[in-house]
């Protein structure tokens, strides 16, 4: 076996593993409902960006980059100011989830983290 074939095979197996990771994460995202803490964090990033304030309950639990990334898929979804002002983070998250049927928002919010996981595996 020459050197080029070895290089191709060496890149093939990690690629297959990354693809398996992404497919497993996507299929489980479609199959599993939101966990307790996922609901808690929904909308925090969007509220921080919209109001330029960390006063929303739950905003000081993690560094803001996490909230911004989680809110990227929510940019196309109209979330009323009344929902973002709900002080109870679980109730606020539930109201955001109910804006779209069949856990669509849960799947959308998980997508950037699945992509980030795939990119980390490339490193």
PDB file of C-alpha atoms in Angstrom:
ATOM      1  CA  UNK A   1       0.000   0.000   0.000  1.00  0.00           C
ATOM      2  CA  UNK A   2       1.519   3.336  -0.986  1.00  0.00           C
ATOM      3  CA  UNK A   3       1.647   6.499   1.084  1.00  0.00           C
ATOM      4  CA  UNK A   4      -1.355   8.233  -0.572  1.00  0.00           C
ATOM      5  CA  UNK A   5      -3.697   5.325   0.151  1.00  0.00           C
ATOM      6  CA  UNK A   6      -2.609   5.316   3.798  1.00  0.00           C
ATOM      7  CA  UNK A   7      -3.332   9.050   4.059  1.00  0.00           C
ATOM      8  CA  UNK A   8      -6.769   8.559   2.504  1.00  0.00           C
ATOM      9  CA  UNK A   9      -7.599   5.736   4.899  1.00  0.00           C
ATOM     10  CA  UNK A  10      -6.291   7.745   7.849  1.00  0.00           C
ATOM     11  CA  UNK A  11      -8.728  10.538   6.979  1.00  0.00           C
ATOM     12  CA  UNK A  12     -11.580   8.199   6.131  1.00  0.00           C
ATOM     13  CA  UNK A  13     -12.117   6.625   9.553  1.00  0.00           C
ATOM     14  CA  UNK A  14     -12.262   9.889  11.537  1.00  0.00           C
ATOM     15  CA  UNK A  15     -14.660  11.220   8.896  1.00  0.00           C
ATOM     16  CA  UNK A  16     -16.911   8.208   9.369  1.00  0.00           C
ATOM     17  CA  UNK A  17     -16.837   8.691  13.150  1.00  0.00           C
ATOM     18  CA  UNK A  18     -17.738  12.376  12.827  1.00  0.00           C
ATOM     19  CA  UNK A  19     -20.584  11.509  10.460  1.00  0.00           C
ATOM     20  CA  UNK A  20     -21.842   8.870  12.905  1.00  0.00           C
ATOM     21  CA  UNK A  21     -21.721  11.410  15.735  1.00  0.00           C
ATOM     22  CA  UNK A  22     -23.721  13.962  13.733  1.00  0.00           C
ATOM     23  CA  UNK A  23     -26.294  11.410  12.569  1.00  0.00           C
ATOM     24  CA  UNK A  24     -26.723  10.008  16.084  1.00  0.00           C
ATOM     25  CA  UNK A  25     -27.091  13.492  17.572  1.00  0.00           C
ATOM     26  CA  UNK A  26     -29.613  14.538  14.926  1.00  0.00           C
ATOM     27  CA  UNK A  27     -31.700  11.390  15.241  1.00  0.00           C
ATOM     28  CA  UNK A  28     -31.780  11.609  19.022  1.00  0.00           C
ATOM     29  CA  UNK A  29     -32.687  15.312  18.796  1.00  0.00           C
ATOM     30  CA  UNK A  30     -35.676  14.416  16.682  1.00  0.00           C
ATOM     31  CA  UNK A  31     -36.650  11.614  19.034  1.00  0.00           C
ATOM     32  CA  UNK A  32     -36.090  13.156  22.487  1.00  0.00           C
ATOM     33  CA  UNK A  33     -38.076  15.960  24.062  1.00  0.00           C
ATOM     34  CA  UNK A  34     -36.508  18.884  25.877  1.00  0.00           C
ATOM     35  CA  UNK A  35     -34.718  18.262  29.135  1.00  0.00           C
ATOM     36  CA  UNK A  36     -35.465  20.316  32.238  1.00  0.00           C
ATOM     37  CA  UNK A  37     -32.545  22.710  31.823  1.00  0.00           C
ATOM     38  CA  UNK A  38     -33.034  23.181  28.066  1.00  0.00           C
ATOM     39  CA  UNK A  39     -36.424  24.754  28.734  1.00  0.00           C
ATOM     40  CA  UNK A  40     -34.857  26.931  31.439  1.00  0.00           C
ATOM     41  CA  UNK A  41     -32.358  28.513  29.024  1.00  0.00           C
ATOM     42  CA  UNK A  42     -34.671  29.109  26.044  1.00  0.00           C
ATOM     43  CA  UNK A  43     -34.909  32.746  25.050  1.00  0.00           C
ATOM     44  CA  UNK A  44     -32.244  34.084  27.409  1.00  0.00           C
ATOM     45  CA  UNK A  45     -29.815  34.924  24.599  1.00  0.00           C
ATOM     46  CA  UNK A  46     -32.520  36.561  22.523  1.00  0.00           C
ATOM     47  CA  UNK A  47     -33.616  38.631  25.523  1.00  0.00           C
ATOM     48  CA  UNK A  48     -30.024  39.694  26.302  1.00  0.00           C
ATOM     49  CA  UNK A  49     -29.444  40.776  22.703  1.00  0.00           C
ATOM     50  CA  UNK A  50     -32.803  42.535  22.410  1.00  0.00           C
ATOM     51  CA  UNK A  51     -32.734  44.391  25.744  1.00  0.00           C
ATOM     52  CA  UNK A  52     -28.927  44.714  26.163  1.00  0.00           C
ATOM     53  CA  UNK A  53     -29.362  43.625  29.771  1.00  0.00           C
ATOM     54  CA  UNK A  54     -28.477  40.604  31.885  1.00  0.00           C
ATOM     55  CA  UNK A  55     -31.386  41.245  34.248  1.00  0.00           C
ATOM     56  CA  UNK A  56     -33.426  38.302  32.941  1.00  0.00           C
ATOM     57  CA  UNK A  57     -33.457  35.442  35.437  1.00  0.00           C
ATOM     58  CA  UNK A  58     -30.956  32.734  34.505  1.00  0.00           C
ATOM     59  CA  UNK A  59     -28.689  35.011  32.454  1.00  0.00           C
ATOM     60  CA  UNK A  60     -25.881  34.896  34.996  1.00  0.00           C
ATOM     61  CA  UNK A  61     -25.685  31.091  35.182  1.00  0.00           C
ATOM     62  CA  UNK A  62     -23.387  30.651  32.158  1.00  0.00           C
ATOM     63  CA  UNK A  63     -21.143  32.846  30.021  1.00  0.00           C
ATOM     64  CA  UNK A  64     -23.251  34.699  27.437  1.00  0.00           C
ATOM     65  CA  UNK A  65     -21.778  32.974  24.361  1.00  0.00           C
ATOM     66  CA  UNK A  66     -23.747  29.824  25.250  1.00  0.00           C
ATOM     67  CA  UNK A  67     -26.999  31.796  25.280  1.00  0.00           C
ATOM     68  CA  UNK A  68     -26.195  33.601  22.019  1.00  0.00           C
ATOM     69  CA  UNK A  69     -25.439  30.330  20.218  1.00  0.00           C
ATOM     70  CA  UNK A  70     -28.598  28.710  21.593  1.00  0.00           C
ATOM     71  CA  UNK A  71     -30.665  31.689  20.415  1.00  0.00           C
ATOM     72  CA  UNK A  72     -29.352  31.736  16.831  1.00  0.00           C
ATOM     73  CA  UNK A  73     -32.143  29.442  15.568  1.00  0.00           C
ATOM     74  CA  UNK A  74     -34.720  31.608  17.361  1.00  0.00           C
ATOM     75  CA  UNK A  75     -33.908  34.689  15.279  1.00  0.00           C
ATOM     76  CA  UNK A  76     -36.520  33.799  12.677  1.00  0.00           C
ATOM     77  CA  UNK A  77     -39.203  33.088  15.265  1.00  0.00           C
ATOM     78  CA  UNK A  78     -41.272  35.996  16.536  1.00  0.00           C
ATOM     79  CA  UNK A  79     -41.187  35.833  20.338  1.00  0.00           C
ATOM     80  CA  UNK A  80     -43.317  38.533  21.928  1.00  0.00           C
ATOM     81  CA  UNK A  81     -41.880  40.839  24.532  1.00  0.00           C
ATOM     82  CA  UNK A  82     -44.512  39.534  26.982  1.00  0.00           C
ATOM     83  CA  UNK A  83     -43.015  36.033  26.781  1.00  0.00           C
ATOM     84  CA  UNK A  84     -39.446  37.319  27.189  1.00  0.00           C
ATOM     85  CA  UNK A  85     -40.513  39.291  30.280  1.00  0.00           C
ATOM     86  CA  UNK A  86     -41.849  36.222  32.120  1.00  0.00           C
ATOM     87  CA  UNK A  87     -39.682  36.033  35.239  1.00  0.00           C
ATOM     88  CA  UNK A  88     -39.941  32.272  35.794  1.00  0.00           C
ATOM     89  CA  UNK A  89     -37.386  30.777  33.354  1.00  0.00           C
ATOM     90  CA  UNK A  90     -39.183  27.433  33.076  1.00  0.00           C
ATOM     91  CA  UNK A  91     -42.537  29.051  32.292  1.00  0.00           C
ATOM     92  CA  UNK A  92     -40.831  31.405  29.822  1.00  0.00           C
ATOM     93  CA  UNK A  93     -39.139  28.459  28.079  1.00  0.00           C
ATOM     94  CA  UNK A  94     -42.362  26.479  27.927  1.00  0.00           C
ATOM     95  CA  UNK A  95     -44.131  29.424  26.307  1.00  0.00           C
ATOM     96  CA  UNK A  96     -41.360  29.636  23.703  1.00  0.00           C
ATOM     97  CA  UNK A  97     -41.587  25.893  23.034  1.00  0.00           C
ATOM     98  CA  UNK A  98     -45.329  26.171  22.460  1.00  0.00           C
ATOM     99  CA  UNK A  99     -44.812  28.705  19.641  1.00  0.00           C
ATOM    100  CA  UNK A 100     -44.072  25.839  17.220  1.00  0.00           C
ATOM    101  CA  UNK A 101     -45.460  22.281  17.157  1.00  0.00           C
ATOM    102  CA  UNK A 102     -43.728  18.941  17.661  1.00  0.00           C
ATOM    103  CA  UNK A 103     -40.574  20.049  19.515  1.00  0.00           C
ATOM    104  CA  UNK A 104     -39.384  21.979  16.458  1.00  0.00           C
ATOM    105  CA  UNK A 105     -37.807  24.693  18.603  1.00  0.00           C
ATOM    106  CA  UNK A 106     -35.996  22.103  20.709  1.00  0.00           C
ATOM    107  CA  UNK A 107     -34.476  20.542  17.597  1.00  0.00           C
ATOM    108  CA  UNK A 108     -33.544  23.942  16.143  1.00  0.00           C
ATOM    109  CA  UNK A 109     -31.819  25.069  19.342  1.00  0.00           C
ATOM    110  CA  UNK A 110     -29.780  21.849  19.463  1.00  0.00           C
ATOM    111  CA  UNK A 111     -28.477  22.205  15.873  1.00  0.00           C
ATOM    112  CA  UNK A 112     -25.669  24.735  16.578  1.00  0.00           C
ATOM    113  CA  UNK A 113     -24.334  22.528  19.365  1.00  0.00           C
ATOM    114  CA  UNK A 114     -24.398  19.449  17.147  1.00  0.00           C
ATOM    115  CA  UNK A 115     -22.456  21.422  14.533  1.00  0.00           C
ATOM    116  CA  UNK A 116     -20.006  22.626  17.186  1.00  0.00           C
ATOM    117  CA  UNK A 117     -19.512  19.040  18.363  1.00  0.00           C
ATOM    118  CA  UNK A 118     -18.753  17.958  14.801  1.00  0.00           C
ATOM    119  CA  UNK A 119     -16.253  20.805  14.393  1.00  0.00           C
ATOM    120  CA  UNK A 120     -14.559  19.928  17.671  1.00  0.00           C
ATOM    121  CA  UNK A 121     -14.136  16.370  16.476  1.00  0.00           C
ATOM    122  CA  UNK A 122     -12.324  17.700  13.403  1.00  0.00           C
ATOM    123  CA  UNK A 123      -9.766  19.501  15.572  1.00  0.00           C
TER     124      UNK A 123
END
